[in-house]
GROMACS .gro file of C-alpha atoms in nm:
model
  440
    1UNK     CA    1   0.000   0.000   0.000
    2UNK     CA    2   0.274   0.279   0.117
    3UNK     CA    3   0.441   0.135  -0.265
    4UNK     CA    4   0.132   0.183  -0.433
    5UNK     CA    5   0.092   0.539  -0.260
    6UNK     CA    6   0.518   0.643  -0.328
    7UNK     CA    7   0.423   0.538  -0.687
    8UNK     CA    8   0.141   0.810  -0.720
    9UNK     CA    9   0.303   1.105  -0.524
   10UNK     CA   10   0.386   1.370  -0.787
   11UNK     CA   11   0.738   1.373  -0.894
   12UNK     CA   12   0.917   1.717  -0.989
   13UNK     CA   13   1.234   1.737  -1.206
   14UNK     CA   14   1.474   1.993  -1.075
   15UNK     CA   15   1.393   2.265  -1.254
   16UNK     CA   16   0.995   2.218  -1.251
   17UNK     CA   17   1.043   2.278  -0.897
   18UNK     CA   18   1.280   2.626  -0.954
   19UNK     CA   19   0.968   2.752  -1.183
   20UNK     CA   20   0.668   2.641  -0.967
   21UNK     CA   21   0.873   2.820  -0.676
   22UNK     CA   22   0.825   3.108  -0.789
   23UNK     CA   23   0.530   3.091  -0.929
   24UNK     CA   24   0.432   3.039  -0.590
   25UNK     CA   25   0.625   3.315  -0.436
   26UNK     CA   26   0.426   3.545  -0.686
   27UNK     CA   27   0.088   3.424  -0.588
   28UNK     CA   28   0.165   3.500  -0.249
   29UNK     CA   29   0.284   3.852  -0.303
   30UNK     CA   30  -0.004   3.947  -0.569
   31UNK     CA   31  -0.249   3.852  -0.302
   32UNK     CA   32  -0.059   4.051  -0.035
   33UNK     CA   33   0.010   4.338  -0.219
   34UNK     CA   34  -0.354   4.325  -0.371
   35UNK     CA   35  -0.462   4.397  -0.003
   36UNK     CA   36  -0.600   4.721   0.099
   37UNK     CA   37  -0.364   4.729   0.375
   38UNK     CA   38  -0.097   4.718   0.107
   39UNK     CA   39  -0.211   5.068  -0.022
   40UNK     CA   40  -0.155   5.454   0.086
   41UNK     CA   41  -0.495   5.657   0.176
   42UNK     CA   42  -0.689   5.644  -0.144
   43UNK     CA   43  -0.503   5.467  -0.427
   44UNK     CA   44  -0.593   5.093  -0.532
   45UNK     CA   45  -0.441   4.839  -0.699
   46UNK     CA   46  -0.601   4.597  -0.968
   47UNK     CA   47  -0.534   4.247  -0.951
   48UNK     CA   48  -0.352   4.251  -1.281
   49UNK     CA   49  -0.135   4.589  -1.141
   50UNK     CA   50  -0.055   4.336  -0.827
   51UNK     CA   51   0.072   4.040  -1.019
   52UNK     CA   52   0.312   4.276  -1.234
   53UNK     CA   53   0.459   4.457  -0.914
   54UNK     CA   54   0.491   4.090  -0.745
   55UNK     CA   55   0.656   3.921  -1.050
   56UNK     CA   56   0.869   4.214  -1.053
   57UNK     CA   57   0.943   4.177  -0.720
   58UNK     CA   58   1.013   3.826  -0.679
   59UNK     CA   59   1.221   3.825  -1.071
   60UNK     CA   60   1.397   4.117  -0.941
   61UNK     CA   61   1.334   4.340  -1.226
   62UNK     CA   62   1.231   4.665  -1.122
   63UNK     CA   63   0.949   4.732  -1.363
   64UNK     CA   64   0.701   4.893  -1.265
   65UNK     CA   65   0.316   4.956  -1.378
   66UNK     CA   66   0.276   5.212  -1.043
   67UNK     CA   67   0.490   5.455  -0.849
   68UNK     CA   68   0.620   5.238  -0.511
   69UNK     CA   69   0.660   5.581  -0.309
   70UNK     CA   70   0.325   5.709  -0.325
   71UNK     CA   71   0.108   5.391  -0.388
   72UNK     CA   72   0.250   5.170  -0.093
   73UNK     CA   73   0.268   5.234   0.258
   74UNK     CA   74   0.491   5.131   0.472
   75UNK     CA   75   0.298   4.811   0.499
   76UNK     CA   76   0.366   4.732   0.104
   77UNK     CA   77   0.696   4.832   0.082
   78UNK     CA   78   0.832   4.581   0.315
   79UNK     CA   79   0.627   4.298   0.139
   80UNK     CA   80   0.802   4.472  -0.157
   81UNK     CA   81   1.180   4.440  -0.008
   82UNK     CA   82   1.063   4.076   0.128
   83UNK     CA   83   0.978   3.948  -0.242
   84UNK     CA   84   1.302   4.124  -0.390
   85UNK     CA   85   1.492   3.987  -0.104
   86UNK     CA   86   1.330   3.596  -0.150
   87UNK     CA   87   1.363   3.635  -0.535
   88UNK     CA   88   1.714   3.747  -0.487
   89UNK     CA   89   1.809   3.414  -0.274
   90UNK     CA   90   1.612   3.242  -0.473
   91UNK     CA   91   1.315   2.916  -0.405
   92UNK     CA   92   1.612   2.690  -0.327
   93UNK     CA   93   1.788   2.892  -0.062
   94UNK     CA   94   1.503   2.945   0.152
   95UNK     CA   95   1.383   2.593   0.154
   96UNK     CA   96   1.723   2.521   0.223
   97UNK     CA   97   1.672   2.741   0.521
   98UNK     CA   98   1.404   2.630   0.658
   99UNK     CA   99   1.539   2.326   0.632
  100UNK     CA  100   1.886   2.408   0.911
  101UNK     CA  101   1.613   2.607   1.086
  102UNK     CA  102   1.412   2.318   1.119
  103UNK     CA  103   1.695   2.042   1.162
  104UNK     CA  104   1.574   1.828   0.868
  105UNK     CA  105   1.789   1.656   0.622
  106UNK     CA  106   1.849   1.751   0.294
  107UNK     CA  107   1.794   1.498   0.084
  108UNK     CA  108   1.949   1.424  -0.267
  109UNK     CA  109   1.615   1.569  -0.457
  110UNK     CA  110   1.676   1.901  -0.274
  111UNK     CA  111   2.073   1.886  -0.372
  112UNK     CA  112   1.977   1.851  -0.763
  113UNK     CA  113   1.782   2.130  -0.751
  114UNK     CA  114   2.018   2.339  -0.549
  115UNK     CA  115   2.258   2.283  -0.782
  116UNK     CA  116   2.028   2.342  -1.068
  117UNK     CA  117   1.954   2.683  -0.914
  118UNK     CA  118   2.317   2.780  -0.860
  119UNK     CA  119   2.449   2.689  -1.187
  120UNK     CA  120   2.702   2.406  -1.022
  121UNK     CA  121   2.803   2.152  -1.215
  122UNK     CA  122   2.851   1.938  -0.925
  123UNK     CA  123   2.585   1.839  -0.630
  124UNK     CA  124   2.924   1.822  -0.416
  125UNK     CA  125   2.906   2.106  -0.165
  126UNK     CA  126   2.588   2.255  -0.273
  127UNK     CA  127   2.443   2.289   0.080
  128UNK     CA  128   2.758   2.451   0.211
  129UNK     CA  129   2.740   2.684  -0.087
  130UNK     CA  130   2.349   2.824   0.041
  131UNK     CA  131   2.525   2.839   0.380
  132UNK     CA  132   2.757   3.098   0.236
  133UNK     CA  133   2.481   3.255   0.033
  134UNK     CA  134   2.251   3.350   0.293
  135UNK     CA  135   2.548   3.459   0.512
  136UNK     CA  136   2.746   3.684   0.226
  137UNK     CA  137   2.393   3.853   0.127
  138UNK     CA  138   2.307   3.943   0.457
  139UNK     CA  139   2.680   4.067   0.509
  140UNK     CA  140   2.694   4.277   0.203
  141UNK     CA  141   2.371   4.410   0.236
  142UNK     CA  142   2.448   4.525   0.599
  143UNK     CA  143   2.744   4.704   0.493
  144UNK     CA  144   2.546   4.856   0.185
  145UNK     CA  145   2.276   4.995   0.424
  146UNK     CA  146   2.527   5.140   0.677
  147UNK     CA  147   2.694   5.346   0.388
  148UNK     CA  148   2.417   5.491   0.223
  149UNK     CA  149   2.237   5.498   0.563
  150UNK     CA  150   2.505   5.768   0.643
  151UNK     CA  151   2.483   5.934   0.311
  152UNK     CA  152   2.123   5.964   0.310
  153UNK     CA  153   2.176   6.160   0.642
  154UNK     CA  154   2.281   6.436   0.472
  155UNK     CA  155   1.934   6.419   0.276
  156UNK     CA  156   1.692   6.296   0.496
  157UNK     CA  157   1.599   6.297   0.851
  158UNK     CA  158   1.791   5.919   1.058
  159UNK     CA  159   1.482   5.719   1.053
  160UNK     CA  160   1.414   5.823   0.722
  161UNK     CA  161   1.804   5.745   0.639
  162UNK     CA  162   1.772   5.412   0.792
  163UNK     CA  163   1.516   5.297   0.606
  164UNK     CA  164   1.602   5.406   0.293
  165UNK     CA  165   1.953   5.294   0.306
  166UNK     CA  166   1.773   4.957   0.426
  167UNK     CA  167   1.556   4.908   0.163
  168UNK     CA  168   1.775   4.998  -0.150
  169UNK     CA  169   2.113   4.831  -0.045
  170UNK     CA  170   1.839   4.509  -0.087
  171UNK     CA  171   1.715   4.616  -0.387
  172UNK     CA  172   2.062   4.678  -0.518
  173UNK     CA  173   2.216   4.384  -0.408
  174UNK     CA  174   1.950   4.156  -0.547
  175UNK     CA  175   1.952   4.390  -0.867
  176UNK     CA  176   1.598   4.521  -0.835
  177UNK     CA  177   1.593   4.849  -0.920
  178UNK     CA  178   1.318   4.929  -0.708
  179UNK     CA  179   1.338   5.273  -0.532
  180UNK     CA  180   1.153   5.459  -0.271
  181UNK     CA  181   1.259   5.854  -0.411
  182UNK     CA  182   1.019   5.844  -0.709
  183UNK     CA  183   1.281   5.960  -0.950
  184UNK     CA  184   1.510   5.674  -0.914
  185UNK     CA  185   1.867   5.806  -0.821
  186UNK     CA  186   1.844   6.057  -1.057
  187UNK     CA  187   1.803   6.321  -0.759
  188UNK     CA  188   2.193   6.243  -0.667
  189UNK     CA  189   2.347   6.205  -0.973
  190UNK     CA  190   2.583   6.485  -0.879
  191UNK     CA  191   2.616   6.295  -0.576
  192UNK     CA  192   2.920   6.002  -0.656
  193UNK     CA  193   2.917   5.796  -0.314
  194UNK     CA  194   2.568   5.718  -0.381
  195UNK     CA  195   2.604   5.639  -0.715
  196UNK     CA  196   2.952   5.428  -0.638
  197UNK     CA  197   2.819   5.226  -0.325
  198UNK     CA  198   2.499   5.120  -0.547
  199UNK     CA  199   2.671   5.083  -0.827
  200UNK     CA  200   2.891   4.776  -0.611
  201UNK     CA  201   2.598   4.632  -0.476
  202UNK     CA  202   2.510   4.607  -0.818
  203UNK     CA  203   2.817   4.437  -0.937
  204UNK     CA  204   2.873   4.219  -0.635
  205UNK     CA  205   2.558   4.052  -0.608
  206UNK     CA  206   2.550   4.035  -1.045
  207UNK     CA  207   2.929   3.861  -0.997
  208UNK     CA  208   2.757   3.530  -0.889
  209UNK     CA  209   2.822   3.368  -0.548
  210UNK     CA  210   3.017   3.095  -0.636
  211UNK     CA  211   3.273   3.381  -0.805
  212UNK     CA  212   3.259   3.602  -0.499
  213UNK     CA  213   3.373   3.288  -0.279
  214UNK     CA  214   3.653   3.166  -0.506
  215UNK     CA  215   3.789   3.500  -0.513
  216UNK     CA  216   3.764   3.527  -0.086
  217UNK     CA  217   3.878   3.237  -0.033
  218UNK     CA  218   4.165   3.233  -0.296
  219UNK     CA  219   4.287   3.574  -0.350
  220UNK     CA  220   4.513   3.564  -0.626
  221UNK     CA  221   4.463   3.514  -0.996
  222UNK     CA  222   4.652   3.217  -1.086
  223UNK     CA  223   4.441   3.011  -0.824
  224UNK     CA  224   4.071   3.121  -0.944
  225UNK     CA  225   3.877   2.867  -1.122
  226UNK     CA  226   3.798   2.908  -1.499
  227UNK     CA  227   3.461   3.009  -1.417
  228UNK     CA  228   3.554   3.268  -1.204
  229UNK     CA  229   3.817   3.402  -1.479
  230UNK     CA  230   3.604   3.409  -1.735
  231UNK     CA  231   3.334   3.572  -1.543
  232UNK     CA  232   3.567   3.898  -1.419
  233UNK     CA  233   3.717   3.956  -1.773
  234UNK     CA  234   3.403   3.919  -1.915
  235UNK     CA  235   3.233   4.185  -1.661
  236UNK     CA  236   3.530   4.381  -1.660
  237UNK     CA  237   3.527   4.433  -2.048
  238UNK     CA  238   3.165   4.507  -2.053
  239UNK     CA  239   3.185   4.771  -1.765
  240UNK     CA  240   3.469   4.982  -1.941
  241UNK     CA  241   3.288   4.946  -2.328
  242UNK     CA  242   2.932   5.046  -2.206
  243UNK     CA  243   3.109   5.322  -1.994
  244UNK     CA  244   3.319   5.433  -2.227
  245UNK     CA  245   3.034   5.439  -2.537
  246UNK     CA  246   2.735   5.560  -2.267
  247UNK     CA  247   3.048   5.859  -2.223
  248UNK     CA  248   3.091   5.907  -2.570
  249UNK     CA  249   2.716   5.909  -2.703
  250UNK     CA  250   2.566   6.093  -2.476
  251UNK     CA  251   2.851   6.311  -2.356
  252UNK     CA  252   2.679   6.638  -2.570
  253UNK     CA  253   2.286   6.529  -2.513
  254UNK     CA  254   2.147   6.802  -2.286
  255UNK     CA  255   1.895   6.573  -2.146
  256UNK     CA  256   2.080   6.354  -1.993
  257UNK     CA  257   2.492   6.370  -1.968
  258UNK     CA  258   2.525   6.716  -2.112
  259UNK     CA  259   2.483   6.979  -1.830
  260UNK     CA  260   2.688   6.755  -1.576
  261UNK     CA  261   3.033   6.856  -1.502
  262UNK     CA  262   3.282   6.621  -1.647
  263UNK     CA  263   3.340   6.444  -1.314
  264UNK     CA  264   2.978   6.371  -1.299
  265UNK     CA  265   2.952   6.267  -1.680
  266UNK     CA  266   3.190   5.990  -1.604
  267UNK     CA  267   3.039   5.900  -1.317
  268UNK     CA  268   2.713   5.849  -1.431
  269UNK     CA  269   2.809   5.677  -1.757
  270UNK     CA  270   3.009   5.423  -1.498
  271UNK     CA  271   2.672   5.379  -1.303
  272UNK     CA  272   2.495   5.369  -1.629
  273UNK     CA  273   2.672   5.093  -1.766
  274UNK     CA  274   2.636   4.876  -1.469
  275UNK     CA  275   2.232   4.946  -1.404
  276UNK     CA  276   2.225   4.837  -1.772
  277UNK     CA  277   2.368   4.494  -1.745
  278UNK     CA  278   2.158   4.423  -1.440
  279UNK     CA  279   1.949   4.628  -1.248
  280UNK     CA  280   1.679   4.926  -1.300
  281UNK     CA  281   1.780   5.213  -1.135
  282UNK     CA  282   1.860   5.550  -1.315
  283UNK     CA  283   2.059   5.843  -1.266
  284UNK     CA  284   1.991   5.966  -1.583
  285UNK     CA  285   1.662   5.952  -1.809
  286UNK     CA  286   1.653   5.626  -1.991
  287UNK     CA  287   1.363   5.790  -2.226
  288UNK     CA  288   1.573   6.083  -2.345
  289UNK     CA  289   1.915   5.863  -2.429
  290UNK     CA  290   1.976   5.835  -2.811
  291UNK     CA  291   1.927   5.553  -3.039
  292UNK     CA  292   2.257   5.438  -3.000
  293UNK     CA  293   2.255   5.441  -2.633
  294UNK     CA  294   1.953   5.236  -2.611
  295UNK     CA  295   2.115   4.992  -2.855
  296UNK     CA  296   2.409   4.936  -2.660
  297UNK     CA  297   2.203   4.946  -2.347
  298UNK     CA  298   1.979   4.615  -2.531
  299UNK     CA  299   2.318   4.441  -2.588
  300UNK     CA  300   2.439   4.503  -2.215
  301UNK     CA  301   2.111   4.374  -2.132
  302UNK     CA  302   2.075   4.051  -2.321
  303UNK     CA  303   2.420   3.929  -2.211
  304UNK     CA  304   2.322   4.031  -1.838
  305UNK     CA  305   2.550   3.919  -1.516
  306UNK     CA  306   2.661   3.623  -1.456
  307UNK     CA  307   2.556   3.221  -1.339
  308UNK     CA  308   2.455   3.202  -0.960
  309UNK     CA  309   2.407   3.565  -0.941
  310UNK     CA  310   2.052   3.778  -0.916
  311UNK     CA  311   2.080   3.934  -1.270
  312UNK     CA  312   1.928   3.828  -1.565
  313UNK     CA  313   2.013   3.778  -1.900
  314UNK     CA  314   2.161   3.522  -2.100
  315UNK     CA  315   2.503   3.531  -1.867
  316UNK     CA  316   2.867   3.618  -1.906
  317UNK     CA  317   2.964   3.330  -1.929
  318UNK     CA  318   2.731   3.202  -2.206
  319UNK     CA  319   2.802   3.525  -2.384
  320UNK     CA  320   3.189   3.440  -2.328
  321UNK     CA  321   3.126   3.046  -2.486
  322UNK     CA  322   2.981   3.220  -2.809
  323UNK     CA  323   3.206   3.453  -2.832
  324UNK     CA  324   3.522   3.142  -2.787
  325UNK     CA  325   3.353   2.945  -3.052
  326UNK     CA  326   3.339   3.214  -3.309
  327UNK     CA  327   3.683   3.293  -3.280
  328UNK     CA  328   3.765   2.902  -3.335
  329UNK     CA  329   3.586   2.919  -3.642
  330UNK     CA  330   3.756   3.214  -3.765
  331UNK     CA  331   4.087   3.068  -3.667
  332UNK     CA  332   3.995   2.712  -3.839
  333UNK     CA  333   4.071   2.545  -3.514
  334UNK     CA  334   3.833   2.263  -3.400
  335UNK     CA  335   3.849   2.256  -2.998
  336UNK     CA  336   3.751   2.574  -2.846
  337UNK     CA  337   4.052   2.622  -2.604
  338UNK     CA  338   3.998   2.934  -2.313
  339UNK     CA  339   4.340   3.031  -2.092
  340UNK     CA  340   4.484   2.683  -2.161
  341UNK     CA  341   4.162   2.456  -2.066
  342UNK     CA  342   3.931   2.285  -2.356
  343UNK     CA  343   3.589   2.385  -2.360
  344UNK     CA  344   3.338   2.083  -2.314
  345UNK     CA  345   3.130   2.070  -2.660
  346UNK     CA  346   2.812   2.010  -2.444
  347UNK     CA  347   2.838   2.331  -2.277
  348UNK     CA  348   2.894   2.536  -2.628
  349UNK     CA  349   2.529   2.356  -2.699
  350UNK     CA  350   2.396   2.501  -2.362
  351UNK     CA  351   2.524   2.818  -2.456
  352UNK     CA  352   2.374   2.829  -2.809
  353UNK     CA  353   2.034   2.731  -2.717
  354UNK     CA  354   2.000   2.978  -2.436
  355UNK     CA  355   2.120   3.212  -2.655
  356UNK     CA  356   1.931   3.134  -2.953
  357UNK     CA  357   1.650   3.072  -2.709
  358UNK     CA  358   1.678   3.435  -2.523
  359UNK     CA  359   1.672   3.626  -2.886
  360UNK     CA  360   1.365   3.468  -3.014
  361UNK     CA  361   1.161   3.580  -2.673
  362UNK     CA  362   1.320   3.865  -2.686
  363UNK     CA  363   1.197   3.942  -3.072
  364UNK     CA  364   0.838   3.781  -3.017
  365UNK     CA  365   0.765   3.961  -2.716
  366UNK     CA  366   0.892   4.319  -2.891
  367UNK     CA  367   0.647   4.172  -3.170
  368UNK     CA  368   0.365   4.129  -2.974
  369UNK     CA  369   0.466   4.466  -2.784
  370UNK     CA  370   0.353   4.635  -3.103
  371UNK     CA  371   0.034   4.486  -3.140
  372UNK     CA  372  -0.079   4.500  -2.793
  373UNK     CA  373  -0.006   4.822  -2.756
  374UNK     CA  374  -0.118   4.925  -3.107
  375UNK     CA  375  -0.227   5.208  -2.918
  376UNK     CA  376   0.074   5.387  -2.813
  377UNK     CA  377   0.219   5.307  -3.153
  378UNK     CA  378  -0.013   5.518  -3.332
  379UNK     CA  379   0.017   5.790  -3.050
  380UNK     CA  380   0.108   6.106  -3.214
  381UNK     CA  381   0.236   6.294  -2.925
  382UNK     CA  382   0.458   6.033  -2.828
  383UNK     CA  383   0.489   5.694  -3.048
  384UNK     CA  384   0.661   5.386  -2.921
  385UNK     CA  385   0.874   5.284  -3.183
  386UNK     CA  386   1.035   4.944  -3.276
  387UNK     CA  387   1.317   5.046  -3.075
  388UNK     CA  388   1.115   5.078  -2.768
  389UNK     CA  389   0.926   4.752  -2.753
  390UNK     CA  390   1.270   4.596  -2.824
  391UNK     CA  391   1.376   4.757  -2.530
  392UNK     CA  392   1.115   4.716  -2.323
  393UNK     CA  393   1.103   4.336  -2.397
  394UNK     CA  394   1.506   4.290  -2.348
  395UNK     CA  395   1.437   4.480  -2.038
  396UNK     CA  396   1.227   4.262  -1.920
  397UNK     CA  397   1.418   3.922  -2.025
  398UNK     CA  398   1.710   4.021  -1.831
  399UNK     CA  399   1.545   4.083  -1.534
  400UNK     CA  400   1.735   4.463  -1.602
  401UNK     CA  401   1.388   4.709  -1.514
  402UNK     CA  402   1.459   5.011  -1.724
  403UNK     CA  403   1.210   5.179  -1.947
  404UNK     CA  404   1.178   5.461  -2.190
  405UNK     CA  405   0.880   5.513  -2.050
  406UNK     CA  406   0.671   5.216  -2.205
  407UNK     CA  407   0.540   5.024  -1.874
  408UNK     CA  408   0.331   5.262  -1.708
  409UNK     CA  409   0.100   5.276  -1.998
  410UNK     CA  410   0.087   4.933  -2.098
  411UNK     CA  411  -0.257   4.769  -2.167
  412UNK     CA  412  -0.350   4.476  -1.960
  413UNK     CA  413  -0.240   4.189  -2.207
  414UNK     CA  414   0.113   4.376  -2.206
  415UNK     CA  415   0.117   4.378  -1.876
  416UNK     CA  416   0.052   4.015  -1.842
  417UNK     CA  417   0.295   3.927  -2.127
  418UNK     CA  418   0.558   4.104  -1.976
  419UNK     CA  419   0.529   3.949  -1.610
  420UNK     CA  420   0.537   3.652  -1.796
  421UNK     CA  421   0.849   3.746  -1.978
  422UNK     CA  422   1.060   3.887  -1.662
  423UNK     CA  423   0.943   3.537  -1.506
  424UNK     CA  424   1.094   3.354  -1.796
  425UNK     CA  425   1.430   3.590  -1.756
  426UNK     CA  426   1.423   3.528  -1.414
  427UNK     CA  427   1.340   3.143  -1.420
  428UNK     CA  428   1.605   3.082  -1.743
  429UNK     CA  429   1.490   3.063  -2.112
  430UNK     CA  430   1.614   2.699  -2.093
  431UNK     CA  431   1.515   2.620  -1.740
  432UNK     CA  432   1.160   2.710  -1.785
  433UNK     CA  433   1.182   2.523  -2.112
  434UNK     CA  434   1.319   2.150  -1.964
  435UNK     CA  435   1.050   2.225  -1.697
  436UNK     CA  436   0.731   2.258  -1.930
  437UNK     CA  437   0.908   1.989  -2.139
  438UNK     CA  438   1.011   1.709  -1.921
  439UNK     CA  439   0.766   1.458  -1.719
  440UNK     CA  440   1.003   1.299  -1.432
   0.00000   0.00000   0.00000
């Protein structure tokens, strides 16, 4: 009989669990931040509106279809930090957890889909790895908060300055975007602590935490795994191109770099370049950047951060595969060889298909952008363009947030296709795919 029952039970594949996790995380914050309680004196939120600021939330995006600041209250915005801080550790950490704060085992089926989740090719270690997760995310974060608590000080009253430094060293570190200022961080971009301490949040927690523990724990070059190589040359290169071009294109445009002292234009195009990889914050109007920012802001998107981290995006280190295996071709060389080590053929295949797998979403949901919001497209005061739905829909695949001003004016069928788009980014193109796709 207990055979016959085993037999029935419902069994998950790894990563069916990592996308009904948070699916279920998102059900729980629509229906808490669809409450009343949720809401400042006289504003409501639809039940479509709450789904898009949960997804967001949990998929660590930073889209938003309403203002935070002036539609939450105090109540919402800590359900709002909560679901940004759960989507940053992600389903797997917190059932891990619950699981030390509980005292029950961990069993193998747990391990695969730890491992799944943090992009390990080995179960070996996995449940010493959330250890360190939990741990360096609370650290981080703590020392985030304390620096732009102190900063805000000089802004806002201490209570005030706690809790703002509180709630966006969280959404930094997890790559949210979110912000309780209305205007982003666009009010201090003359202001470069601010924009430097987010701007590391950003990085550290896009780095990937099996990268940030190699380098602790190792310290010096020559003893970092390939991985963790590939993944700081990759992000290094990145960070000086987009700052460099952001610097370049938009050094003369008098809506965004142009009146800031040069000090400040370089500034900015450094934070620039690292909110577009991963995260949504601005210090400078997204809307008003030129068409060649906003392409270079889609590539920086696409690629994203990097494996075990809480960005989006297709990673570094897929981007860095593709990139390997082109230059073999070009060089008529059959083994793709990277700082003396052979690269695996199966993981070239990995790469390609999330790659190949990331552009088509990325071009259907634009697509559909267009006809949904058929609307805006004909606007004539203010058209959304091809460009913009691209953007929009990149945006929302890499889990990035940023806008030219698209998402608060989105009808109710783009609203639901792009929660269900940031869920995709945030689950994995290929992930989501192998979950829909296999049966045990």
């Amino acid at each position: 009989m207990a055979t016959e029952q085993r037999r029935k039970a419902p069994s998950f594949t790894p990563p069916q669990v990592l996308a009904l996790g948070f699916a279920l995380m998102i059900l729980s914050g629509t229906i808490l931040l669809a409450l009343p309680i949720a809401h400042e004196p006289g504003q409501q939120l639809t039940l479509v509106d709450a789904l898009f600021m949960a997804t967001s939330a949990v998929c660590v995006t930073g889209l938003a279809v309403v203002d935070v600041a002036t539609t939450f209250n105090t109540f919402g915005e800590v359900v709002m930090i909560l679901l940004i801080q759960a989507g940053g550790f992600g389903i797997m950490s917190l059932s891990a957890m619950m699981f030390m704060l509980t005292g029950k085992r961990i069993g193998l089926q747990e391990r695969l889909t730890m491992q799944e989740a943090l992009g390990s090719f080995s179960i070996a270690g996995v449940v010493k790895m959330t250890r360190t997760i939990i741990a360096t995310t609370l650290a981080i974060e703590a020392v985030g908060a304390g620096l732009l608590f102190l900063r805000f000080l000089t802004y806002y009253p201490p209570g005030q300055a706690l809790y703002f430094g509180v709630f966006h060293a969280i959404s930094a570190f997890n790559n949210a975007g979110f912000d309780l200022t209305s205007q982003s961080l666009r009010t201090f971009n003359r202001d470069p602590v601010i924009l430097v301490v987010v701007a590391l949040l950003i990085l550290l927690g896009g780095l990937g935490f099996s990268v940030l523990q190699d380098v602790w724990r190792q310290r010096r070059w020559e003893r970092f795994a390939l991985q963790t190589k590939l993944v700081l040359v990759v992000t290094g290169g990145l960070l000086v191109a987009g700052t460099l071009l952001i610097l370049v294109l938009e050094y003369g445009n008098p809506a965004t770099l142009g009146p800031l002292p040069l000090t400040d234009k370089f500034f900015n195009a450094f934070f620039t370049s690292v909110t577009f990889r991963t995260a949504g914050f601005e210090s400078i109007s997204t809307g008003k950047m030129s068409y060649a920012a906003l392409l270079v802001a889609i590539v920086l998107m696409y690629i994203g951060a990097s494996p075990g981290g809480t960005g989006g995006g297709i990673k570094t280190t897929t981007f860095a595969a593709i990139t390997l295996a082109v230059r073999a071709t070009v060089r008529g060389t059959e083994e793709i060889q990277v700082m003396g080590r052979r690269l695996p053929r199966e993981l070239l295949d990995r790469a390609i298909a999330i790659a190949a797998m990331a552009a088509a979403l990325v071009v259907c949901v634009g697509g559909l952008l267009l006809v949904t919001e058929s609307h805006l497209v004909s606007d004539p005061s203010n058209p959304v363009t091809i460009a913009d739905a691209l953007f929009e829909a990149t945006s929302a695949f890499g889990t990035v947030g940023l806008t030219t001003g698209v998402t608060p004016h989105l009808s109710v069928p783009g609203r639901l296709l792009i929660a269900l788009t940031m869920y995709i980014g945030r689950v994995g193109p290929l992930t989501a795919a192998v979950a829909l796709a296999q049966r045990r």
